[in-house]
């Protein structure tokens, strides 16, 4: 879908033409100045009037290539509103968009765990579907289509959240949006741009990938018939057409398909986030889901290294956060069914960091420091001010190594908010790892019930 499809014919039928992102039922970012754009007859004047500010008319000119773009202010949340776009007083030159809400707009992207719908299997599937009547939650779900060049439009439409719609759309996005809507009491727009199996390179501009030696050397060259792997092709068709629609931020669940080239993943994600922020014209918050445990049977410990890279991105890049799913993964299912919990944790992180609506209980505990005392490793963590908790008799996935670098299963016990790790086989420990493998399901939590992120103390 691009301009080459024949806009000359469009002009004959309708002097003003809008991309799919602007339609009935859309959600515009509240308390902002949002970009609106489209196409029309060169040199004509386009005017816009939103019913939330009926006395203000915004005017702009169509350039010599038939394109126009302007900005229109939005007030606080509410609706439904209308948006009139016209060139003169003749009815045939006017578009009226109806049932518009002003609220919070979030981009939801990644691979299959972001794309995964309730129909494909989630906990309490039928109950969740039956209760999914939320007229103030709206989906804009892009069709899966790649392109070799940047596109100016996409195939999608805004939809109200009903049981029929919800069961076919992103489960993670739904539970994320549901929690935000309940807590903030504002309309929520969810732009879902996800495709299962895809590596992060396809969501990043091609030039950004091929012009960076470290990233370019790690690009996946094996083609698949079910999803694209060529750098930039989904950025072109599933991200670029959205720019610069005003969004509050983005959530991201991806990484499984980069497990065979983990060394470049942290740099790749830094570049991808930067390119998206440039295209949308704002330093929006970006929140990631750490990939869940699964039996990949890896030979390079790639899944653990991807999780580590995701944590590095969260620590190094401004306005980036991370939740972990170590405890809710399924070693036998790469698509764990606890999508509600993952969406809830993402929403709580957003509510705490972005909206300041939560005071505590939303930050993942990360390893911060290790000291050695009398043959024991003593580990400290962030966001564990009160205590650590293990609901089982034994903490899973803890290993320890001495000078030879050989890791063996360790004894681990909790002392208030620290972890004491040792082994009779290791007299002088130098390193500890926790869930640093493919599939160990973690069972170490902070007082608020959030799982400790997988880690290694060695590098």
Tab-separated table of C-alpha atoms in Angstrom:
chain	number	residue	atom	x	y	z
A	1	UNK	CA	0.000	0.000	0.000
A	2	UNK	CA	1.811	3.125	-1.113
A	3	UNK	CA	1.402	6.326	-3.062
A	4	UNK	CA	2.267	4.561	-6.300
A	5	UNK	CA	-1.136	2.819	-6.200
A	6	UNK	CA	-2.626	5.773	-8.055
A	7	UNK	CA	-3.455	8.836	-6.056
A	8	UNK	CA	-4.496	10.613	-9.203
A	9	UNK	CA	-7.644	8.487	-9.195
A	10	UNK	CA	-8.127	9.208	-5.504
A	11	UNK	CA	-8.030	12.954	-6.132
A	12	UNK	CA	-10.755	12.641	-8.759
A	13	UNK	CA	-13.035	10.942	-6.263
A	14	UNK	CA	-12.052	12.907	-3.165
A	15	UNK	CA	-9.841	16.013	-2.968
A	16	UNK	CA	-8.686	15.099	0.547
A	17	UNK	CA	-7.214	11.721	1.392
A	18	UNK	CA	-6.075	10.443	4.789
A	19	UNK	CA	-3.870	7.540	5.834
A	20	UNK	CA	-5.566	4.665	7.638
A	21	UNK	CA	-4.371	5.806	11.077
A	22	UNK	CA	-6.868	8.699	10.888
A	23	UNK	CA	-10.380	7.260	10.913
A	24	UNK	CA	-13.551	6.872	12.935
A	25	UNK	CA	-13.013	5.455	16.467
A	26	UNK	CA	-9.395	6.632	16.686
A	27	UNK	CA	-7.696	7.745	19.891
A	28	UNK	CA	-5.594	10.903	19.833
A	29	UNK	CA	-3.028	11.702	22.511
A	30	UNK	CA	-4.554	13.994	25.118
A	31	UNK	CA	-3.052	17.288	26.311
A	32	UNK	CA	-0.734	17.479	23.337
A	33	UNK	CA	-0.254	18.979	19.919
A	34	UNK	CA	-0.791	16.065	17.549
A	35	UNK	CA	0.279	15.752	13.932
A	36	UNK	CA	-2.381	15.213	11.273
A	37	UNK	CA	-1.413	14.593	7.648
A	38	UNK	CA	-2.663	13.381	4.313
A	39	UNK	CA	-2.817	14.138	0.606
A	40	UNK	CA	-4.753	16.538	-1.574
A	41	UNK	CA	-4.633	18.757	-4.631
A	42	UNK	CA	-1.431	20.788	-4.819
A	43	UNK	CA	-1.645	24.445	-3.694
A	44	UNK	CA	-5.074	24.075	-2.039
A	45	UNK	CA	-5.702	24.946	1.611
A	46	UNK	CA	-6.775	22.255	4.070
A	47	UNK	CA	-8.626	23.223	7.250
A	48	UNK	CA	-9.248	21.197	10.400
A	49	UNK	CA	-11.736	21.680	13.234
A	50	UNK	CA	-11.935	19.354	16.232
A	51	UNK	CA	-15.159	19.422	18.207
A	52	UNK	CA	-13.134	19.467	21.429
A	53	UNK	CA	-12.018	22.984	20.362
A	54	UNK	CA	-14.802	24.096	17.978
A	55	UNK	CA	-13.757	27.737	17.835
A	56	UNK	CA	-10.237	26.967	16.590
A	57	UNK	CA	-9.618	26.294	12.905
A	58	UNK	CA	-6.220	24.969	11.844
A	59	UNK	CA	-5.119	25.706	8.264
A	60	UNK	CA	-2.305	24.321	6.149
A	61	UNK	CA	-1.343	24.172	2.472
A	62	UNK	CA	-0.951	21.149	0.214
A	63	UNK	CA	2.569	21.137	-1.222
A	64	UNK	CA	3.579	20.613	-4.845
A	65	UNK	CA	3.789	16.828	-4.283
A	66	UNK	CA	0.209	16.664	-3.063
A	67	UNK	CA	1.077	16.217	0.611
A	68	UNK	CA	0.008	18.218	3.644
A	69	UNK	CA	0.735	18.033	7.349
A	70	UNK	CA	-0.198	20.171	10.312
A	71	UNK	CA	-0.653	20.013	14.065
A	72	UNK	CA	-3.776	20.412	16.131
A	73	UNK	CA	-3.928	20.878	19.925
A	74	UNK	CA	-5.844	18.425	22.106
A	75	UNK	CA	-7.326	18.996	25.542
A	76	UNK	CA	-7.719	16.575	28.430
A	77	UNK	CA	-9.206	13.127	27.995
A	78	UNK	CA	-12.766	12.722	26.805
A	79	UNK	CA	-15.059	12.145	23.877
A	80	UNK	CA	-16.584	11.061	21.660
A	81	UNK	CA	-15.590	13.939	19.420
A	82	UNK	CA	-15.546	14.657	15.697
A	83	UNK	CA	-12.781	16.000	13.484
A	84	UNK	CA	-13.707	17.910	10.321
A	85	UNK	CA	-11.165	18.200	7.508
A	86	UNK	CA	-12.136	20.257	4.469
A	87	UNK	CA	-10.836	22.453	1.657
A	88	UNK	CA	-13.833	24.737	1.227
A	89	UNK	CA	-17.534	24.865	2.035
A	90	UNK	CA	-18.574	22.298	-0.549
A	91	UNK	CA	-19.740	19.038	1.033
A	92	UNK	CA	-17.817	16.830	-1.381
A	93	UNK	CA	-14.567	18.371	-0.139
A	94	UNK	CA	-15.145	17.507	3.517
A	95	UNK	CA	-14.224	14.517	5.686
A	96	UNK	CA	-15.835	14.097	9.105
A	97	UNK	CA	-14.192	11.599	11.434
A	98	UNK	CA	-16.524	10.438	14.205
A	99	UNK	CA	-16.323	8.783	17.616
A	100	UNK	CA	-12.847	10.139	18.367
A	101	UNK	CA	-11.507	9.801	21.892
A	102	UNK	CA	-8.729	11.783	23.553
A	103	UNK	CA	-6.601	9.672	25.862
A	104	UNK	CA	-3.302	7.789	26.052
A	105	UNK	CA	-1.878	6.127	22.922
A	106	UNK	CA	0.664	3.288	23.108
A	107	UNK	CA	2.544	1.465	20.369
A	108	UNK	CA	2.759	-2.302	21.013
A	109	UNK	CA	5.340	-4.131	18.921
A	110	UNK	CA	7.543	-7.209	18.675
A	111	UNK	CA	7.231	-10.818	17.589
A	112	UNK	CA	4.819	-13.653	18.395
A	113	UNK	CA	4.419	-13.137	22.139
A	114	UNK	CA	3.226	-9.607	21.398
A	115	UNK	CA	1.097	-10.735	18.449
A	116	UNK	CA	-0.398	-13.721	20.353
A	117	UNK	CA	-4.179	-13.483	20.668
A	118	UNK	CA	-6.487	-14.972	23.319
A	119	UNK	CA	-7.826	-17.342	20.647
A	120	UNK	CA	-4.369	-18.942	20.524
A	121	UNK	CA	-4.460	-19.739	24.231
A	122	UNK	CA	-4.238	-17.758	27.477
A	123	UNK	CA	-5.189	-18.482	31.074
A	124	UNK	CA	-8.928	-18.078	31.757
A	125	UNK	CA	-9.448	-17.622	28.037
A	126	UNK	CA	-13.248	-17.706	27.800
A	127	UNK	CA	-13.838	-15.682	30.955
A	128	UNK	CA	-11.451	-12.967	29.761
A	129	UNK	CA	-13.091	-12.853	26.317
A	130	UNK	CA	-16.627	-12.687	27.722
A	131	UNK	CA	-15.689	-9.722	29.934
A	132	UNK	CA	-13.862	-7.734	27.240
A	133	UNK	CA	-16.445	-5.008	26.651
A	134	UNK	CA	-14.356	-1.857	26.940
A	135	UNK	CA	-15.582	0.904	24.599
A	136	UNK	CA	-12.833	3.247	25.828
A	137	UNK	CA	-10.096	0.842	24.710
A	138	UNK	CA	-9.389	0.951	20.973
A	139	UNK	CA	-7.149	-1.232	18.788
A	140	UNK	CA	-5.339	-0.281	15.589
A	141	UNK	CA	-3.735	-3.568	14.487
A	142	UNK	CA	-1.555	-3.448	11.388
A	143	UNK	CA	-1.678	-6.287	8.883
A	144	UNK	CA	1.536	-8.263	8.496
A	145	UNK	CA	3.217	-6.975	5.370
A	146	UNK	CA	6.798	-6.025	4.560
A	147	UNK	CA	8.265	-3.543	2.116
A	148	UNK	CA	11.661	-2.799	0.609
A	149	UNK	CA	11.032	0.955	0.822
A	150	UNK	CA	9.421	3.243	3.432
A	151	UNK	CA	5.633	3.381	3.088
A	152	UNK	CA	3.278	6.267	3.805
A	153	UNK	CA	0.207	4.169	4.641
A	154	UNK	CA	-0.744	0.773	6.040
A	155	UNK	CA	-3.646	-1.680	6.180
A	156	UNK	CA	-5.509	-1.357	9.491
A	157	UNK	CA	-8.533	0.258	11.101
A	158	UNK	CA	-9.444	1.528	14.540
A	159	UNK	CA	-11.738	-0.852	16.439
A	160	UNK	CA	-13.600	-0.638	19.723
A	161	UNK	CA	-12.714	-3.349	22.210
A	162	UNK	CA	-15.498	-5.922	22.277
A	163	UNK	CA	-15.285	-9.670	23.027
A	164	UNK	CA	-15.325	-10.352	19.288
A	165	UNK	CA	-12.440	-7.944	18.602
A	166	UNK	CA	-10.423	-8.665	21.750
A	167	UNK	CA	-10.122	-12.392	21.099
A	168	UNK	CA	-8.429	-11.708	17.744
A	169	UNK	CA	-6.020	-8.993	18.903
A	170	UNK	CA	-2.839	-8.886	20.973
A	171	UNK	CA	-3.443	-10.375	24.430
A	172	UNK	CA	-0.451	-8.563	25.972
A	173	UNK	CA	-1.630	-5.252	24.528
A	174	UNK	CA	-5.169	-5.858	25.763
A	175	UNK	CA	-4.205	-6.633	29.362
A	176	UNK	CA	-1.750	-3.725	29.335
A	177	UNK	CA	-4.418	-1.345	28.067
A	178	UNK	CA	-7.083	-2.701	30.411
A	179	UNK	CA	-4.916	-2.048	33.470
A	180	UNK	CA	-4.031	1.474	32.267
A	181	UNK	CA	-7.656	2.312	31.528
A	182	UNK	CA	-8.842	1.088	34.922
A	183	UNK	CA	-6.154	2.944	36.851
A	184	UNK	CA	-6.015	6.194	34.864
A	185	UNK	CA	-9.701	6.277	33.908
A	186	UNK	CA	-8.912	7.651	30.449
A	187	UNK	CA	-9.396	6.228	26.941
A	188	UNK	CA	-6.545	4.004	25.746
A	189	UNK	CA	-5.418	3.601	22.133
A	190	UNK	CA	-3.367	0.492	21.337
A	191	UNK	CA	-1.460	0.503	18.038
A	192	UNK	CA	-0.372	-3.106	17.533
A	193	UNK	CA	2.456	-3.700	15.065
A	194	UNK	CA	3.804	-7.221	15.600
A	195	UNK	CA	4.822	-10.272	13.569
A	196	UNK	CA	5.793	-13.638	15.034
A	197	UNK	CA	9.275	-15.004	14.399
A	198	UNK	CA	10.801	-11.706	13.338
A	199	UNK	CA	14.275	-10.569	14.472
A	200	UNK	CA	14.817	-7.001	15.656
A	201	UNK	CA	16.734	-6.124	12.459
A	202	UNK	CA	13.518	-6.054	10.415
A	203	UNK	CA	12.061	-3.420	12.764
A	204	UNK	CA	15.114	-1.172	12.373
A	205	UNK	CA	15.889	1.081	9.379
A	206	UNK	CA	17.997	-0.800	6.831
A	207	UNK	CA	20.739	1.834	6.685
A	208	UNK	CA	21.070	1.751	10.477
A	209	UNK	CA	21.689	-1.995	10.324
A	210	UNK	CA	24.006	-2.293	7.327
A	211	UNK	CA	26.092	0.782	8.187
A	212	UNK	CA	27.037	-0.559	11.614
A	213	UNK	CA	29.684	-3.285	11.301
A	214	UNK	CA	28.877	-4.994	14.609
A	215	UNK	CA	25.175	-5.248	13.807
A	216	UNK	CA	25.623	-6.053	10.127
A	217	UNK	CA	27.922	-8.997	10.812
A	218	UNK	CA	25.310	-10.602	13.062
A	219	UNK	CA	22.326	-10.268	10.709
A	220	UNK	CA	20.354	-13.468	10.206
A	221	UNK	CA	20.835	-14.611	6.610
A	222	UNK	CA	18.623	-17.697	6.672
A	223	UNK	CA	15.303	-16.919	4.956
A	224	UNK	CA	11.975	-18.220	6.270
A	225	UNK	CA	8.713	-18.591	4.312
A	226	UNK	CA	6.612	-17.464	7.288
A	227	UNK	CA	8.263	-14.189	8.303
A	228	UNK	CA	10.821	-11.719	6.913
A	229	UNK	CA	14.430	-11.410	8.089
A	230	UNK	CA	15.684	-8.686	5.718
A	231	UNK	CA	16.761	-5.566	7.642
A	232	UNK	CA	14.282	-2.702	7.583
A	233	UNK	CA	11.361	-4.355	5.800
A	234	UNK	CA	8.908	-4.105	8.700
A	235	UNK	CA	10.182	-0.747	9.836
A	236	UNK	CA	9.281	0.417	6.322
A	237	UNK	CA	5.746	-0.962	6.290
A	238	UNK	CA	4.634	-1.353	9.915
A	239	UNK	CA	6.399	1.494	11.766
A	240	UNK	CA	7.213	4.243	9.250
A	241	UNK	CA	3.554	4.734	8.143
A	242	UNK	CA	2.671	5.595	11.744
A	243	UNK	CA	5.184	8.408	12.022
A	244	UNK	CA	4.740	11.006	13.453
A	245	UNK	CA	1.399	9.991	15.051
A	246	UNK	CA	1.605	11.206	18.630
A	247	UNK	CA	2.093	8.342	21.084
A	248	UNK	CA	2.636	8.261	24.831
A	249	UNK	CA	5.190	5.466	24.538
A	250	UNK	CA	5.927	1.941	23.311
A	251	UNK	CA	5.947	-1.580	24.733
A	252	UNK	CA	8.095	-4.294	23.148
A	253	UNK	CA	8.110	-8.100	23.457
A	254	UNK	CA	10.770	-9.598	21.194
A	255	UNK	CA	14.148	-11.274	21.343
A	256	UNK	CA	13.552	-14.989	20.871
A	257	UNK	CA	14.512	-14.797	17.193
A	258	UNK	CA	17.802	-13.057	17.976
A	259	UNK	CA	19.041	-15.793	20.313
A	260	UNK	CA	21.552	-17.047	17.727
A	261	UNK	CA	23.185	-13.610	17.412
A	262	UNK	CA	23.000	-12.195	20.955
A	263	UNK	CA	26.303	-10.298	20.896
A	264	UNK	CA	24.899	-7.399	18.876
A	265	UNK	CA	21.419	-7.301	20.382
A	266	UNK	CA	21.987	-4.565	22.950
A	267	UNK	CA	23.522	-2.256	20.328
A	268	UNK	CA	20.811	-3.138	17.822
A	269	UNK	CA	18.066	-2.265	20.306
A	270	UNK	CA	19.732	1.036	21.185
A	271	UNK	CA	19.798	1.958	17.483
A	272	UNK	CA	16.245	0.796	16.883
A	273	UNK	CA	14.852	2.772	19.817
A	274	UNK	CA	16.762	5.872	18.687
A	275	UNK	CA	15.397	5.553	15.138
A	276	UNK	CA	11.827	5.221	16.363
A	277	UNK	CA	12.156	8.207	18.659
A	278	UNK	CA	13.561	10.275	15.810
A	279	UNK	CA	10.721	9.273	13.493
A	280	UNK	CA	7.997	9.994	16.047
A	281	UNK	CA	9.706	13.216	17.063
A	282	UNK	CA	9.854	12.621	20.806
A	283	UNK	CA	11.901	10.837	23.448
A	284	UNK	CA	9.005	8.597	24.407
A	285	UNK	CA	9.336	5.886	27.106
A	286	UNK	CA	10.103	2.398	25.827
A	287	UNK	CA	9.280	-0.642	27.977
A	288	UNK	CA	10.445	-4.181	27.207
A	289	UNK	CA	9.471	-7.706	28.253
A	290	UNK	CA	12.431	-9.977	28.983
A	291	UNK	CA	12.028	-13.239	27.065
A	292	UNK	CA	10.581	-16.115	29.105
A	293	UNK	CA	12.152	-19.502	29.930
A	294	UNK	CA	11.855	-22.094	27.151
A	295	UNK	CA	13.759	-25.232	26.120
A	296	UNK	CA	15.565	-23.882	23.062
A	297	UNK	CA	18.325	-26.501	23.385
A	298	UNK	CA	20.791	-23.735	22.628
A	299	UNK	CA	24.489	-24.437	22.210
A	300	UNK	CA	25.668	-20.872	22.852
A	301	UNK	CA	23.454	-19.977	25.849
A	302	UNK	CA	21.901	-17.431	23.500
A	303	UNK	CA	18.566	-17.001	25.334
A	304	UNK	CA	20.368	-16.105	28.573
A	305	UNK	CA	22.594	-13.664	26.702
A	306	UNK	CA	19.541	-12.035	25.093
A	307	UNK	CA	17.994	-11.542	28.531
A	308	UNK	CA	21.258	-10.022	29.718
A	309	UNK	CA	21.361	-7.708	26.678
A	310	UNK	CA	17.783	-6.620	27.355
A	311	UNK	CA	18.719	-5.685	30.904
A	312	UNK	CA	21.766	-3.776	29.630
A	313	UNK	CA	19.553	-1.746	27.293
A	314	UNK	CA	17.186	-0.943	30.159
A	315	UNK	CA	20.068	0.302	32.297
A	316	UNK	CA	21.996	2.184	29.612
A	317	UNK	CA	19.347	3.853	27.450
A	318	UNK	CA	17.424	6.817	28.807
A	319	UNK	CA	13.723	6.300	29.520
A	320	UNK	CA	13.773	2.527	28.951
A	321	UNK	CA	12.369	-0.044	31.371
A	322	UNK	CA	12.157	-3.832	31.632
A	323	UNK	CA	9.902	-6.428	33.220
A	324	UNK	CA	10.909	-10.053	33.609
A	325	UNK	CA	8.853	-13.212	33.039
A	326	UNK	CA	11.256	-15.711	34.625
A	327	UNK	CA	8.516	-17.060	36.910
A	328	UNK	CA	5.660	-17.250	34.393
A	329	UNK	CA	7.417	-18.938	31.502
A	330	UNK	CA	6.745	-22.480	30.315
A	331	UNK	CA	9.834	-24.537	29.380
A	332	UNK	CA	7.688	-26.536	26.948
A	333	UNK	CA	5.840	-23.597	25.350
A	334	UNK	CA	7.552	-20.613	23.752
A	335	UNK	CA	4.213	-18.786	24.069
A	336	UNK	CA	3.466	-18.868	27.824
A	337	UNK	CA	-0.221	-18.569	28.651
A	338	UNK	CA	0.102	-16.008	31.470
A	339	UNK	CA	-0.291	-13.008	29.190
A	340	UNK	CA	-2.429	-11.192	31.755
A	341	UNK	CA	0.405	-11.162	34.288
A	342	UNK	CA	2.918	-9.869	31.733
A	343	UNK	CA	0.532	-7.138	30.585
A	344	UNK	CA	-0.207	-6.218	34.204
A	345	UNK	CA	3.509	-5.882	35.031
A	346	UNK	CA	4.116	-3.734	31.958
A	347	UNK	CA	1.199	-1.489	32.869
A	348	UNK	CA	2.359	-1.148	36.474
A	349	UNK	CA	5.835	-0.156	35.310
A	350	UNK	CA	4.268	2.487	33.072
A	351	UNK	CA	1.927	3.634	35.844
A	352	UNK	CA	4.842	4.010	38.218
A	353	UNK	CA	7.457	5.544	35.957
A	354	UNK	CA	5.533	7.463	33.296
A	355	UNK	CA	2.308	8.446	35.044
A	356	UNK	CA	3.540	8.517	38.673
A	357	UNK	CA	0.288	6.780	39.641
A	358	UNK	CA	2.010	4.074	41.723
A	359	UNK	CA	4.487	4.719	44.521
A	360	UNK	CA	6.002	1.226	44.753
A	361	UNK	CA	5.708	-2.375	43.669
A	362	UNK	CA	6.401	-1.927	39.966
A	363	UNK	CA	10.195	-2.183	39.546
A	364	UNK	CA	11.958	-5.450	38.713
A	365	UNK	CA	14.692	-6.420	41.205
A	366	UNK	CA	18.116	-6.611	39.523
A	367	UNK	CA	21.444	-7.917	40.828
A	368	UNK	CA	23.653	-5.019	41.944
A	369	UNK	CA	26.616	-6.237	44.008
A	370	UNK	CA	28.486	-9.323	45.265
A	371	UNK	CA	30.945	-9.631	48.117
A	372	UNK	CA	32.831	-12.720	49.302
A	373	UNK	CA	33.010	-13.555	53.004
A	374	UNK	CA	34.389	-16.820	54.448
A	375	UNK	CA	33.817	-18.836	51.302
A	376	UNK	CA	30.321	-17.515	50.720
A	377	UNK	CA	29.026	-15.123	48.074
A	378	UNK	CA	26.704	-12.440	49.418
A	379	UNK	CA	24.500	-10.838	46.758
A	380	UNK	CA	22.479	-7.631	46.866
A	381	UNK	CA	19.669	-6.454	44.591
A	382	UNK	CA	17.815	-3.303	43.659
A	383	UNK	CA	14.175	-2.830	44.689
A	384	UNK	CA	14.438	-5.297	47.580
A	385	UNK	CA	14.483	-2.838	50.467
A	386	UNK	CA	12.401	-5.074	52.741
A	387	UNK	CA	13.246	-8.672	51.926
A	388	UNK	CA	13.657	-11.449	49.393
A	389	UNK	CA	11.108	-14.240	49.205
A	390	UNK	CA	11.131	-17.822	47.913
A	391	UNK	CA	7.818	-19.695	48.195
A	392	UNK	CA	9.551	-23.063	47.750
A	393	UNK	CA	11.994	-24.990	49.918
A	394	UNK	CA	14.827	-24.511	47.440
A	395	UNK	CA	15.805	-21.568	45.238
A	396	UNK	CA	16.116	-22.845	41.700
A	397	UNK	CA	18.747	-22.081	39.115
A	398	UNK	CA	21.620	-20.895	41.352
A	399	UNK	CA	25.154	-21.973	40.400
A	400	UNK	CA	28.577	-20.961	41.691
A	401	UNK	CA	32.145	-21.133	40.349
A	402	UNK	CA	35.692	-20.814	41.613
A	403	UNK	CA	38.901	-19.852	39.842
A	404	UNK	CA	38.554	-22.669	37.290
A	405	UNK	CA	35.332	-21.127	35.967
A	406	UNK	CA	33.361	-24.355	36.263
A	407	UNK	CA	29.865	-23.702	37.592
A	408	UNK	CA	28.240	-26.196	39.950
A	409	UNK	CA	24.808	-26.221	41.641
A	410	UNK	CA	24.880	-24.024	44.724
A	411	UNK	CA	23.190	-23.802	48.082
A	412	UNK	CA	21.310	-20.532	48.369
A	413	UNK	CA	19.510	-19.036	51.323
A	414	UNK	CA	17.861	-15.724	52.021
A	415	UNK	CA	19.023	-13.379	54.754
A	416	UNK	CA	16.590	-10.446	54.826
A	417	UNK	CA	17.148	-8.734	51.453
A	418	UNK	CA	20.364	-10.512	50.495
A	419	UNK	CA	21.153	-13.897	48.996
A	420	UNK	CA	23.865	-16.085	50.549
A	421	UNK	CA	25.331	-18.574	48.072
A	422	UNK	CA	27.886	-21.331	48.646
A	423	UNK	CA	28.925	-24.868	47.756
A	424	UNK	CA	31.121	-27.410	49.567
A	425	UNK	CA	32.841	-27.951	46.223
A	426	UNK	CA	33.899	-24.286	45.942
A	427	UNK	CA	36.146	-23.009	48.710
A	428	UNK	CA	36.864	-19.619	47.148
A	429	UNK	CA	33.943	-18.518	44.951
A	430	UNK	CA	34.417	-15.868	42.292
A	431	UNK	CA	31.111	-15.925	40.386
A	432	UNK	CA	27.404	-16.727	40.805
A	433	UNK	CA	24.663	-17.199	38.238
A	434	UNK	CA	20.877	-17.328	38.609
A	435	UNK	CA	18.573	-18.739	35.924
A	436	UNK	CA	21.309	-17.991	33.401
A	437	UNK	CA	20.256	-20.689	30.930
A	438	UNK	CA	17.498	-21.527	28.491
A	439	UNK	CA	14.609	-22.670	30.601
A	440	UNK	CA	14.941	-22.508	34.390
A	441	UNK	CA	11.763	-21.050	35.892
A	442	UNK	CA	12.797	-18.677	38.653
A	443	UNK	CA	11.297	-18.637	42.160
A	444	UNK	CA	13.070	-15.721	43.853
A	445	UNK	CA	10.991	-12.579	44.452
A	446	UNK	CA	11.012	-9.244	46.231
A	447	UNK	CA	8.437	-8.400	48.897
A	448	UNK	CA	5.998	-7.080	46.281
A	449	UNK	CA	6.029	-10.395	44.411
A	450	UNK	CA	8.122	-9.332	41.420
A	451	UNK	CA	10.674	-11.915	40.249
A	452	UNK	CA	14.401	-11.268	40.464
A	453	UNK	CA	15.814	-10.925	36.948
A	454	UNK	CA	18.224	-13.637	35.715
A	455	UNK	CA	21.864	-12.645	36.083
A	456	UNK	CA	25.509	-13.598	36.159
A	457	UNK	CA	28.144	-11.835	38.216
A	458	UNK	CA	30.913	-12.775	35.773
A	459	UNK	CA	31.358	-11.120	32.394
